[in-house]
PDB file of C-alpha atoms in Angstrom:
ATOM      1  CA  MET W1217     -24.571  -6.555 -18.402  1.00 62.00           C
ATOM      2  CA  THR W1218     -20.847  -5.995 -19.053  1.00 77.00           C
ATOM      3  CA  ALA W1219     -18.556  -6.659 -16.079  1.00 85.00           C
ATOM      4  CA  ARG W1220     -16.622  -3.531 -14.889  1.00 96.00           C
ATOM      5  CA  HIS W1221     -12.940  -3.668 -15.570  1.00 98.00           C
ATOM      6  CA  VAL W1222     -10.180  -2.837 -13.143  1.00 98.00           C
ATOM      7  CA  LEU W1223      -6.388  -2.380 -14.062  1.00 98.00           C
ATOM      8  CA  ILE W1224      -4.176  -2.896 -11.119  1.00 98.00           C
ATOM      9  CA  THR W1225      -0.555  -1.757 -11.302  1.00 98.00           C
ATOM     10  CA  GLY W1226       1.541  -3.848  -9.044  1.00 96.00           C
ATOM     11  CA  GLY W1227      -1.107  -6.465  -9.078  1.00 96.00           C
ATOM     12  CA  ALA W1228       1.291  -9.419  -8.515  1.00 96.00           C
ATOM     13  CA  GLY W1229       2.550  -7.853  -5.304  1.00 95.00           C
ATOM     14  CA  PHE W1230       1.428  -8.005  -1.768  1.00 95.00           C
ATOM     15  CA  ILE W1231      -1.543  -5.523  -1.714  1.00 97.00           C
ATOM     16  CA  GLY W1232      -2.226  -5.666  -5.417  1.00 97.00           C
ATOM     17  CA  SER W1233      -2.794  -9.389  -5.656  1.00 97.00           C
ATOM     18  CA  ASN W1234      -5.131  -9.431  -2.634  1.00 98.00           C
ATOM     19  CA  LEU W1235      -7.051  -6.583  -4.117  1.00 98.00           C
ATOM     20  CA  ALA W1236      -7.132  -8.520  -7.511  1.00 98.00           C
ATOM     21  CA  ASP W1237      -8.688 -11.507  -5.652  1.00 98.00           C
ATOM     22  CA  ALA W1238     -11.337  -9.253  -4.010  1.00 98.00           C
ATOM     23  CA  PHE W1239     -12.411  -7.735  -7.410  1.00 98.00           C
ATOM     24  CA  LEU W1240     -12.672 -11.180  -8.985  1.00 98.00           C
ATOM     25  CA  ALA W1241     -14.913 -12.219  -6.171  1.00 98.00           C
ATOM     26  CA  ARG W1242     -17.184  -9.308  -6.885  1.00 97.00           C
ATOM     27  CA  ASP W1243     -17.257 -10.368 -10.600  1.00 97.00           C
ATOM     28  CA  TRP W1244     -15.120  -7.614 -12.025  1.00 98.00           C
ATOM     29  CA  ARG W1245     -12.838  -8.219 -14.978  1.00 98.00           C
ATOM     30  CA  VAL W1246      -9.258  -7.870 -13.648  1.00 98.00           C
ATOM     31  CA  SER W1247      -5.983  -6.930 -15.475  1.00 98.00           C
ATOM     32  CA  VAL W1248      -2.604  -6.617 -13.858  1.00 98.00           C
ATOM     33  CA  ILE W1249       0.586  -4.847 -14.903  1.00 97.00           C
ATOM     34  CA  ASP W1250       3.678  -5.970 -12.871  1.00 96.00           C
ATOM     35  CA  ASN W1251       7.364  -5.862 -13.485  1.00 94.00           C
ATOM     36  CA  PHE W1252       8.086  -8.648 -10.983  1.00 93.00           C
ATOM     37  CA  VAL W1253      10.823  -6.813  -9.102  1.00 90.00           C
ATOM     38  CA  THR W1254       8.950  -7.771  -5.939  1.00 89.00           C
ATOM     39  CA  GLY W1255       5.682  -9.348  -7.442  1.00 90.00           C
ATOM     40  CA  GLU W1256       5.295 -13.013  -7.695  1.00 93.00           C
ATOM     41  CA  ARG W1257       3.437 -14.900 -10.581  1.00 94.00           C
ATOM     42  CA  ALA W1258       2.112 -17.400  -7.964  1.00 94.00           C
ATOM     43  CA  ASN W1259       0.020 -14.499  -6.487  1.00 96.00           C
ATOM     44  CA  VAL W1260      -1.884 -13.951  -9.808  1.00 96.00           C
ATOM     45  CA  ASP W1261      -5.128 -15.795 -10.279  1.00 96.00           C
ATOM     46  CA  ALA W1262      -5.547 -17.605 -13.708  1.00 97.00           C
ATOM     47  CA  ARG W1263      -8.533 -15.435 -14.499  1.00 97.00           C
ATOM     48  CA  VAL W1264      -6.458 -12.381 -14.465  1.00 97.00           C
ATOM     49  CA  GLU W1265      -5.082 -10.793 -17.695  1.00 97.00           C
ATOM     50  CA  LEU W1266      -1.414 -10.368 -16.792  1.00 97.00           C
ATOM     51  CA  ILE W1267       0.737  -7.922 -18.468  1.00 96.00           C
ATOM     52  CA  GLU W1268       4.550  -8.004 -17.731  1.00 96.00           C
ATOM     53  CA  GLY W1269       6.041  -4.525 -17.955  1.00 95.00           C
ATOM     54  CA  ASP W1270       7.436  -1.625 -16.191  1.00 94.00           C
ATOM     55  CA  LEU W1271       5.454   1.698 -15.851  1.00 94.00           C
ATOM     56  CA  ARG W1272       8.592   3.745 -16.662  1.00 93.00           C
ATOM     57  CA  ASP W1273       8.438   2.095 -20.265  1.00 92.00           C
ATOM     58  CA  ALA W1274       6.001   4.001 -22.662  1.00 91.00           C
ATOM     59  CA  LYS W1275       5.148   0.625 -24.320  1.00 92.00           C
ATOM     60  CA  THR W1276       3.827  -0.725 -21.108  1.00 94.00           C
ATOM     61  CA  LEU W1277       1.534   2.370 -20.802  1.00 94.00           C
ATOM     62  CA  ASP W1278       0.298   1.906 -24.393  1.00 94.00           C
ATOM     63  CA  VAL W1279      -1.437  -1.265 -23.318  1.00 95.00           C
ATOM     64  CA  ILE W1280      -4.100   0.955 -21.401  1.00 95.00           C
ATOM     65  CA  ASP W1281      -5.278   2.169 -24.903  1.00 94.00           C
ATOM     66  CA  ARG W1282      -6.323  -1.455 -25.618  1.00 94.00           C
ATOM     67  CA  LEU W1283      -7.560  -2.330 -22.148  1.00 95.00           C
ATOM     68  CA  LYS W1284      -9.565   0.690 -21.645  1.00 95.00           C
ATOM     69  CA  PRO W1285     -10.292  -0.137 -18.013  1.00 97.00           C
ATOM     70  CA  ASP W1286     -13.121   1.671 -15.996  1.00 97.00           C
ATOM     71  CA  VAL W1287     -10.823   1.993 -13.030  1.00 98.00           C
ATOM     72  CA  ILE W1288      -7.118   2.100 -12.524  1.00 98.00           C
ATOM     73  CA  SER W1289      -5.902   1.149  -9.066  1.00 98.00           C
ATOM     74  CA  HIS W1290      -2.288   2.314  -8.981  1.00 98.00           C
ATOM     75  CA  GLN W1291      -0.535   0.096  -6.275  1.00 97.00           C
ATOM     76  CA  ALA W1292       2.889  -0.189  -7.896  1.00 93.00           C
ATOM     77  CA  ALA W1293       5.685   1.705  -6.252  1.00 89.00           C
ATOM     78  CA  GLN W1294       9.190   1.606  -4.969  1.00 84.00           C
ATOM     79  CA  VAL W1295       8.148   1.088  -1.252  1.00 77.00           C
ATOM     80  CA  ASP W1296      11.312   1.084   0.702  1.00 79.00           C
ATOM     81  CA  VAL W1297      11.942   4.331   2.584  1.00 81.00           C
ATOM     82  CA  ARG W1298      15.719   3.568   2.949  1.00 80.00           C
ATOM     83  CA  ILE W1299      16.182   3.018  -0.876  1.00 85.00           C
ATOM     84  CA  SER W1300      14.462   6.374  -1.394  1.00 87.00           C
ATOM     85  CA  VAL W1301      16.914   8.022   1.052  1.00 86.00           C
ATOM     86  CA  ALA W1302      19.895   6.361  -0.663  1.00 89.00           C
ATOM     87  CA  ASP W1303      18.775   7.393  -4.150  1.00 91.00           C
ATOM     88  CA  PRO W1304      16.109   9.985  -4.142  1.00 93.00           C
ATOM     89  CA  ALA W1305      16.264  10.451  -8.101  1.00 95.00           C
ATOM     90  CA  ALA W1306      15.741   6.868  -8.772  1.00 91.00           C
ATOM     91  CA  ASP W1307      12.829   6.690  -6.308  1.00 92.00           C
ATOM     92  CA  ALA W1308      11.286   9.846  -8.060  1.00 94.00           C
ATOM     93  CA  GLU W1309      11.544   8.091 -11.483  1.00 93.00           C
ATOM     94  CA  THR W1310       9.509   5.179 -10.281  1.00 92.00           C
ATOM     95  CA  ASN W1311       7.213   6.938  -7.836  1.00 95.00           C
ATOM     96  CA  ILE W1312       6.550  10.244  -9.442  1.00 96.00           C
ATOM     97  CA  LEU W1313       7.303  10.315 -13.153  1.00 96.00           C
ATOM     98  CA  ALA W1314       5.788   7.020 -13.806  1.00 96.00           C
ATOM     99  CA  SER W1315       2.752   7.931 -11.846  1.00 97.00           C
ATOM    100  CA  ILE W1316       2.310  11.259 -13.816  1.00 98.00           C
ATOM    101  CA  ARG W1317       2.552   9.338 -17.157  1.00 96.00           C
ATOM    102  CA  LEU W1318       0.011   6.931 -15.865  1.00 97.00           C
ATOM    103  CA  LEU W1319      -2.346   9.732 -14.877  1.00 98.00           C
ATOM    104  CA  GLN W1320      -1.965  11.240 -18.441  1.00 97.00           C
ATOM    105  CA  LYS W1321      -2.735   7.880 -19.969  1.00 97.00           C
ATOM    106  CA  ALA W1322      -5.718   7.394 -17.829  1.00 97.00           C
ATOM    107  CA  LYS W1323      -7.159  10.714 -18.948  1.00 97.00           C
ATOM    108  CA  GLU W1324      -6.458   9.837 -22.647  1.00 96.00           C
ATOM    109  CA  ALA W1325      -8.143   6.436 -22.364  1.00 96.00           C
ATOM    110  CA  GLY W1326     -11.256   7.726 -20.669  1.00 96.00           C
ATOM    111  CA  VAL W1327     -10.741   6.019 -17.303  1.00 97.00           C
ATOM    112  CA  SER W1328     -13.654   6.767 -15.060  1.00 97.00           C
ATOM    113  CA  ARG W1329     -11.823   6.340 -11.657  1.00 97.00           C
ATOM    114  CA  PHE W1330      -8.111   6.575 -10.780  1.00 98.00           C
ATOM    115  CA  VAL W1331      -7.186   5.216  -7.295  1.00 98.00           C
ATOM    116  CA  PHE W1332      -3.857   5.793  -5.815  1.00 98.00           C
ATOM    117  CA  ALA W1333      -1.960   4.107  -3.080  1.00 98.00           C
ATOM    118  CA  SER W1334      -0.549   6.912  -1.048  1.00 98.00           C
ATOM    119  CA  SER W1335       1.026   6.892   2.465  1.00 95.00           C
ATOM    120  CA  GLY W1336      -0.322   8.532   5.635  1.00 92.00           C
ATOM    121  CA  GLY W1337       2.597   7.409   7.574  1.00 84.00           C
ATOM    122  CA  ALA W1338       5.225   8.906   5.218  1.00 92.00           C
ATOM    123  CA  ILE W1339       3.549  12.204   4.031  1.00 95.00           C
ATOM    124  CA  TYR W1340       2.538  13.519   7.429  1.00 96.00           C
ATOM    125  CA  GLY W1341       5.898  13.270   9.240  1.00 92.00           C
ATOM    126  CA  GLU W1342       5.979  13.420  12.930  1.00 93.00           C
ATOM    127  CA  PRO W1343       2.542  14.020  14.527  1.00 95.00           C
ATOM    128  CA  VAL W1344       1.394  17.468  15.444  1.00 95.00           C
ATOM    129  CA  ILE W1345      -1.780  15.854  16.777  1.00 95.00           C
ATOM    130  CA  ALA W1346      -2.438  12.146  17.061  1.00 95.00           C
ATOM    131  CA  PRO W1347      -4.020  10.191  15.515  1.00 97.00           C
ATOM    132  CA  GLN W1348      -3.273  12.065  12.483  1.00 97.00           C
ATOM    133  CA  PRO W1349      -6.388  13.201  10.422  1.00 98.00           C
ATOM    134  CA  GLU W1350      -6.307  13.773   6.730  1.00 98.00           C
ATOM    135  CA  SER W1351      -6.185  17.471   7.539  1.00 97.00           C
ATOM    136  CA  HIS W1352      -2.781  17.042   9.261  1.00 97.00           C
ATOM    137  CA  PRO W1353       0.067  19.150   7.869  1.00 96.00           C
ATOM    138  CA  ALA W1354       2.095  17.325   5.264  1.00 96.00           C
ATOM    139  CA  MET W1355       5.698  17.377   6.401  1.00 94.00           C
ATOM    140  CA  PRO W1356       7.409  14.247   4.941  1.00 94.00           C
ATOM    141  CA  LEU W1357      10.708  13.209   6.330  1.00 90.00           C
ATOM    142  CA  SER W1358      11.768  10.922   3.378  1.00 91.00           C
ATOM    143  CA  PRO W1359      11.985  11.090  -0.369  1.00 93.00           C
ATOM    144  CA  TYR W1360       9.435   8.312  -0.490  1.00 93.00           C
ATOM    145  CA  GLY W1361       6.907  10.645   1.406  1.00 93.00           C
ATOM    146  CA  CYS W1362       7.843  13.510  -0.796  1.00 96.00           C
ATOM    147  CA  ALA W1363       7.070  11.438  -3.865  1.00 96.00           C
ATOM    148  CA  LYS W1364       3.642  10.308  -2.533  1.00 96.00           C
ATOM    149  CA  LEU W1365       2.669  13.772  -1.776  1.00 97.00           C
ATOM    150  CA  THR W1366       3.827  15.025  -5.088  1.00 98.00           C
ATOM    151  CA  VAL W1367       1.635  12.563  -6.936  1.00 98.00           C
ATOM    152  CA  GLU W1368      -1.324  13.649  -4.801  1.00 98.00           C
ATOM    153  CA  HIS W1369      -0.624  17.290  -6.072  1.00 98.00           C
ATOM    154  CA  TYR W1370      -0.633  16.035  -9.586  1.00 98.00           C
ATOM    155  CA  MET W1371      -3.866  14.147  -9.070  1.00 98.00           C
ATOM    156  CA  HIS W1372      -5.456  17.390  -7.773  1.00 98.00           C
ATOM    157  CA  TYR W1373      -4.551  19.053 -11.102  1.00 98.00           C
ATOM    158  CA  PHE W1374      -5.773  16.187 -13.197  1.00 98.00           C
ATOM    159  CA  ARG W1375      -9.118  16.125 -11.242  1.00 97.00           C
ATOM    160  CA  GLU W1376      -9.655  19.948 -11.127  1.00 97.00           C
ATOM    161  CA  VAL W1377      -8.335  20.783 -14.673  1.00 97.00           C
ATOM    162  CA  GLN W1378      -8.400  17.572 -16.673  1.00 97.00           C
ATOM    163  CA  ARG W1379     -11.536  16.183 -14.993  1.00 97.00           C
ATOM    164  CA  LEU W1380     -10.139  12.839 -14.346  1.00 98.00           C
ATOM    165  CA  ASN W1381     -11.846  11.294 -11.197  1.00 98.00           C
ATOM    166  CA  THR W1382      -8.887  10.710  -8.796  1.00 98.00           C
ATOM    167  CA  ILE W1383      -8.817   9.648  -5.211  1.00 98.00           C
ATOM    168  CA  ALA W1384      -5.823   9.002  -2.887  1.00 98.00           C
ATOM    169  CA  LEU W1385      -5.845   6.391  -0.087  1.00 98.00           C
ATOM    170  CA  ARG W1386      -3.233   7.187   2.587  1.00 98.00           C
ATOM    171  CA  TYR W1387      -2.130   3.748   4.077  1.00 97.00           C
ATOM    172  CA  ALA W1388      -0.723   3.112   7.520  1.00 97.00           C
ATOM    173  CA  ASN W1389       1.904   0.287   7.772  1.00 95.00           C
ATOM    174  CA  VAL W1390       0.080  -2.505   5.830  1.00 96.00           C
ATOM    175  CA  TYR W1391       0.869  -6.133   6.762  1.00 97.00           C
ATOM    176  CA  GLY W1392      -0.736  -9.550   6.097  1.00 97.00           C
ATOM    177  CA  PRO W1393      -0.468 -12.707   3.808  1.00 96.00           C
ATOM    178  CA  ARG W1394       1.743 -12.436   0.792  1.00 95.00           C
ATOM    179  CA  GLN W1395       3.877  -9.642   2.177  1.00 94.00           C
ATOM    180  CA  SER W1396       7.473 -10.063   1.004  1.00 87.00           C
ATOM    181  CA  ALA W1397      10.073 -10.666   3.705  1.00 82.00           C
ATOM    182  CA  LYS W1398      12.866  -9.728   1.290  1.00 78.00           C
ATOM    183  CA  GLY W1399      14.669  -6.355   1.688  1.00 65.00           C
ATOM    184  CA  GLU W1400      13.990  -3.830   4.412  1.00 62.00           C
ATOM    185  CA  ALA W1401      10.337  -3.088   3.890  1.00 69.00           C
ATOM    186  CA  GLY W1402       7.598  -4.944   5.708  1.00 88.00           C
ATOM    187  CA  VAL W1403       8.616  -5.303   9.327  1.00 93.00           C
ATOM    188  CA  VAL W1404       5.803  -7.893  10.166  1.00 96.00           C
ATOM    189  CA  ALA W1405       6.893 -10.119   7.262  1.00 95.00           C
ATOM    190  CA  ILE W1406      10.578  -9.862   8.159  1.00 94.00           C
ATOM    191  CA  PHE W1407       9.961 -10.697  11.893  1.00 95.00           C
ATOM    192  CA  ALA W1408       7.570 -13.544  10.984  1.00 95.00           C
ATOM    193  CA  ASN W1409      10.112 -15.144   8.569  1.00 93.00           C
ATOM    194  CA  ARG W1410      12.894 -14.847  11.211  1.00 94.00           C
ATOM    195  CA  LEU W1411      10.993 -16.074  14.219  1.00 94.00           C
ATOM    196  CA  LEU W1412       9.556 -19.019  12.191  1.00 94.00           C
ATOM    197  CA  HIS W1413      13.055 -20.011  11.209  1.00 92.00           C
ATOM    198  CA  GLY W1414      14.353 -19.746  14.793  1.00 90.00           C
ATOM    199  CA  GLU W1415      16.612 -16.721  13.767  1.00 91.00           C
ATOM    200  CA  GLU W1416      17.321 -13.529  15.732  1.00 90.00           C
ATOM    201  CA  VAL W1417      15.010 -10.444  15.156  1.00 92.00           C
ATOM    202  CA  THR W1418      16.959  -7.191  14.705  1.00 91.00           C
ATOM    203  CA  ILE W1419      15.130  -3.849  15.434  1.00 93.00           C
ATOM    204  CA  ASN W1420      16.574  -0.590  13.987  1.00 89.00           C
ATOM    205  CA  GLY W1421      17.153   1.953  16.622  1.00 90.00           C
ATOM    206  CA  SER W1422      15.468   1.945  20.183  1.00 92.00           C
ATOM    207  CA  GLY W1423      12.385   0.137  18.984  1.00 94.00           C
ATOM    208  CA  GLU W1424      10.306   2.744  20.833  1.00 95.00           C
ATOM    209  CA  GLN W1425       9.246   4.198  17.409  1.00 94.00           C
ATOM    210  CA  THR W1426       5.475   3.524  16.956  1.00 96.00           C
ATOM    211  CA  ARG W1427       3.509   2.517  13.932  1.00 96.00           C
ATOM    212  CA  ASP W1428      -0.085   1.987  12.905  1.00 97.00           C
ATOM    213  CA  PHE W1429      -0.260  -1.569  11.665  1.00 98.00           C
ATOM    214  CA  VAL W1430      -3.374  -2.067   9.392  1.00 98.00           C
ATOM    215  CA  TYR W1431      -4.185  -5.591   8.025  1.00 98.00           C
ATOM    216  CA  VAL W1432      -4.326  -5.982   4.315  1.00 98.00           C
ATOM    217  CA  GLY W1433      -7.950  -7.028   4.309  1.00 98.00           C
ATOM    218  CA  ASP W1434      -9.034  -3.728   5.604  1.00 98.00           C
ATOM    219  CA  VAL W1435      -6.834  -2.082   2.900  1.00 98.00           C
ATOM    220  CA  VAL W1436      -8.504  -4.082   0.179  1.00 98.00           C
ATOM    221  CA  ALA W1437     -11.984  -3.205   1.555  1.00 98.00           C
ATOM    222  CA  ALA W1438     -11.098   0.452   1.467  1.00 98.00           C
ATOM    223  CA  ASN W1439      -9.903   0.208  -2.176  1.00 98.00           C
ATOM    224  CA  VAL W1440     -12.937  -1.687  -3.315  1.00 98.00           C
ATOM    225  CA  ALA W1441     -15.232   0.865  -1.654  1.00 98.00           C
ATOM    226  CA  VAL W1442     -13.678   3.902  -3.402  1.00 98.00           C
ATOM    227  CA  ALA W1443     -13.586   1.969  -6.741  1.00 97.00           C
ATOM    228  CA  GLU W1444     -17.305   1.177  -6.554  1.00 96.00           C
ATOM    229  CA  ASN W1445     -18.385   4.653  -5.357  1.00 95.00           C
ATOM    230  CA  ALA W1446     -16.904   7.186  -7.542  1.00 92.00           C
ATOM    231  CA  ALA W1447     -18.766   9.870  -5.534  1.00 94.00           C
ATOM    232  CA  LEU W1448     -16.329   9.456  -2.650  1.00 95.00           C
ATOM    233  CA  GLU W1449     -13.975  12.205  -2.539  1.00 93.00           C
ATOM    234  CA  GLY W1450     -10.544  11.849  -0.694  1.00 87.00           C
ATOM    235  CA  PRO W1451      -7.915  11.824   0.375  1.00 97.00           C
ATOM    236  CA  PHE W1452      -8.637   9.204   2.990  1.00 98.00           C
ATOM    237  CA  ASN W1453      -6.580   7.521   5.667  1.00 98.00           C
ATOM    238  CA  VAL W1454      -6.642   3.816   5.854  1.00 98.00           C
ATOM    239  CA  GLY W1455      -5.352   2.608   9.349  1.00 98.00           C
ATOM    240  CA  THR W1456      -6.560   1.634  12.754  1.00 98.00           C
ATOM    241  CA  GLY W1457      -5.932   4.615  14.956  1.00 97.00           C
ATOM    242  CA  VAL W1458      -3.928   2.409  17.250  1.00 97.00           C
ATOM    243  CA  GLU W1459      -0.126   2.663  17.552  1.00 96.00           C
ATOM    244  CA  ILE W1460       2.224   0.058  18.698  1.00 97.00           C
ATOM    245  CA  THR W1461       6.039   0.191  19.429  1.00 97.00           C
ATOM    246  CA  ILE W1462       8.334  -1.980  17.373  1.00 96.00           C
ATOM    247  CA  ASN W1463       9.576  -3.559  20.629  1.00 96.00           C
ATOM    248  CA  GLU W1464       5.926  -4.497  21.480  1.00 96.00           C
ATOM    249  CA  LEU W1465       5.289  -5.759  17.920  1.00 97.00           C
ATOM    250  CA  SER W1466       8.382  -8.093  18.206  1.00 96.00           C
ATOM    251  CA  SER W1467       7.246  -9.422  21.732  1.00 95.00           C
ATOM    252  CA  ARG W1468       3.789 -10.115  20.538  1.00 96.00           C
ATOM    253  CA  MET W1469       4.872 -11.925  17.396  1.00 96.00           C
ATOM    254  CA  ALA W1470       7.318 -13.989  19.407  1.00 95.00           C
ATOM    255  CA  ALA W1471       4.588 -15.067  21.750  1.00 95.00           C
ATOM    256  CA  ILE W1472       2.272 -16.053  18.941  1.00 96.00           C
ATOM    257  CA  VAL W1473       4.998 -18.084  17.309  1.00 95.00           C
ATOM    258  CA  GLY W1474       5.847 -19.606  20.674  1.00 93.00           C
ATOM    259  CA  VAL W1475       9.479 -18.632  21.145  1.00 91.00           C
ATOM    260  CA  SER W1476      11.178 -16.574  23.862  1.00 85.00           C
ATOM    261  CA  SER W1477      13.692 -14.907  21.431  1.00 76.00           C
ATOM    262  CA  GLU W1478      15.036 -11.592  22.583  1.00 83.00           C
ATOM    263  CA  ALA W1479      15.213  -8.960  19.828  1.00 88.00           C
ATOM    264  CA  GLN W1480      18.471  -7.406  19.111  1.00 90.00           C
ATOM    265  CA  HIS W1481      18.961  -3.583  18.247  1.00 91.00           C
ATOM    266  CA  GLY W1482      20.917  -2.107  15.285  1.00 90.00           C
ATOM    267  CA  PRO W1483      21.504   1.623  14.487  1.00 87.00           C
ATOM    268  CA  GLY W1484      18.585   3.824  13.488  1.00 83.00           C
ATOM    269  CA  LYS W1485      17.865   4.602   9.904  1.00 79.00           C
ATOM    270  CA  ALA W1486      17.828   8.060   8.204  1.00 71.00           C
ATOM    271  CA  GLY W1487      14.380   9.184   7.127  1.00 65.00           C
ATOM    272  CA  GLU W1488      12.469   6.975   9.740  1.00 74.00           C
ATOM    273  CA  GLN W1489      10.162   8.938  11.952  1.00 84.00           C
ATOM    274  CA  MET W1490       9.524   8.050  15.471  1.00 91.00           C
ATOM    275  CA  ARG W1491       5.756   8.049  15.561  1.00 94.00           C
ATOM    276  CA  SER W1492       2.816   7.424  13.105  1.00 94.00           C
ATOM    277  CA  VAL W1493      -0.714   6.647  13.780  1.00 97.00           C
ATOM    278  CA  LEU W1494      -3.679   7.595  11.536  1.00 98.00           C
ATOM    279  CA  ASP W1495      -7.343   8.653  12.242  1.00 98.00           C
ATOM    280  CA  ALA W1496      -9.121   6.444   9.545  1.00 98.00           C
ATOM    281  CA  ARG W1497     -12.698   6.922  10.750  1.00 98.00           C
ATOM    282  CA  LYS W1498     -13.758   9.192   7.876  1.00 98.00           C
ATOM    283  CA  LEU W1499     -13.704   6.597   5.213  1.00 98.00           C
ATOM    284  CA  ARG W1500     -15.038   3.907   7.555  1.00 97.00           C
ATOM    285  CA  GLU W1501     -18.100   6.053   8.306  1.00 97.00           C
ATOM    286  CA  LEU W1502     -18.763   7.271   4.793  1.00 97.00           C
ATOM    287  CA  ALA W1503     -18.261   3.821   3.105  1.00 97.00           C
ATOM    288  CA  LYS W1504     -19.746   1.967   6.075  1.00 97.00           C
ATOM    289  CA  LEU W1505     -16.750  -0.303   6.416  1.00 97.00           C
ATOM    290  CA  GLY W1506     -16.360  -2.604   9.486  1.00 95.00           C
ATOM    291  CA  GLU W1507     -13.960  -1.892  12.273  1.00 96.00           C
ATOM    292  CA  PRO W1508     -10.359  -2.699  11.506  1.00 98.00           C
ATOM    293  CA  VAL W1509      -8.908  -6.062  12.214  1.00 98.00           C
ATOM    294  CA  ALA W1510      -7.192  -6.029  15.829  1.00 97.00           C
ATOM    295  CA  ILE W1511      -3.486  -6.343  15.681  1.00 97.00           C
ATOM    296  CA  ASP W1512      -3.311  -9.580  17.548  1.00 97.00           C
ATOM    297  CA  ASP W1513      -5.872 -11.102  15.318  1.00 98.00           C
ATOM    298  CA  GLY W1514      -4.198  -9.871  12.111  1.00 98.00           C
ATOM    299  CA  LEU W1515      -0.775 -11.088  13.248  1.00 98.00           C
ATOM    300  CA  ARG W1516      -1.979 -14.556  13.994  1.00 98.00           C
ATOM    301  CA  LYS W1517      -3.485 -14.751  10.441  1.00 98.00           C
ATOM    302  CA  THR W1518      -0.317 -13.449   9.014  1.00 97.00           C
ATOM    303  CA  ILE W1519       1.907 -15.869  10.998  1.00 97.00           C
ATOM    304  CA  ASP W1520      -0.486 -18.711  10.034  1.00 97.00           C
ATOM    305  CA  TRP W1521       0.110 -17.882   6.414  1.00 96.00           C
ATOM    306  CA  PHE W1522       3.951 -17.695   6.737  1.00 95.00           C
ATOM    307  CA  ARG W1523       3.855 -21.120   8.437  1.00 94.00           C
ATOM    308  CA  LEU W1524       2.266 -22.580   5.343  1.00 92.00           C
ATOM    309  CA  HIS W1525       4.287 -20.789   2.882  1.00 87.00           C
ATOM    310  CA  THR W1526       7.809 -20.479   4.484  1.00 75.00           C
ATOM    311  CA  ARG W1527      10.296 -23.155   3.685  1.00 63.00           C
TER     312      ARG W1527
END
């Protein structure tokens, strides 16, 4: 029997490389496209076919004609909300236009399932009800959120008119091993890196803003479930349903590291909402997934990884 084949965009990055490892463990053939803006070659298993390229380049997309994967898992993105606020057009080139071209190529290549890494936190905006279910009004407060929602609309068109089997997973705030501490995205990674180096943590704004932090292993499990069961129809939230303030996150991480550092506060950032928490029970029930990793357990695993990999 021929192994099923998944192509992961952004597969050298944080979520994508963890996902690649999971598919390899399930005996899938795995290919990866990454431009290495944030991805790391060290994250990519030697058994993976690695293509270095940018999805904005037509030559990169032409590789799909050769690969003809069964599933495309589209994890690649410009993920920093603040960069999207500073340059919405550049964000759209990466997060909207490249995604549309990828959808078109998937249709042409006969891909049987297209999985998209969307964002529950960014597309819903401030909660009308909490936790926010998939039916929550979409009121994004950043160009990043607008881009994710736009791609979901294009996926609806490709699904209903072009008959491409598409599904969106709306992530909460993902954290865990291999997350980059560079730049502004990934607050858990940034805090872990600074605390382990004995450096001061800076929180943007009051720190009373809340987030739903979901461990990368739970995000990987959700992706594998929808890749292996093409009958599941989304969109689906992927989160924990539990919110925590950034102040509390900082305190818990300092306690795990074993330091008594007091966080400092900087100015708030445009496009950053105050509250985000996702109701993710729907996919867990349909796909029979386990309960999400508790925040303290996930933080310990993440900090242990950073201890081993931080110089």
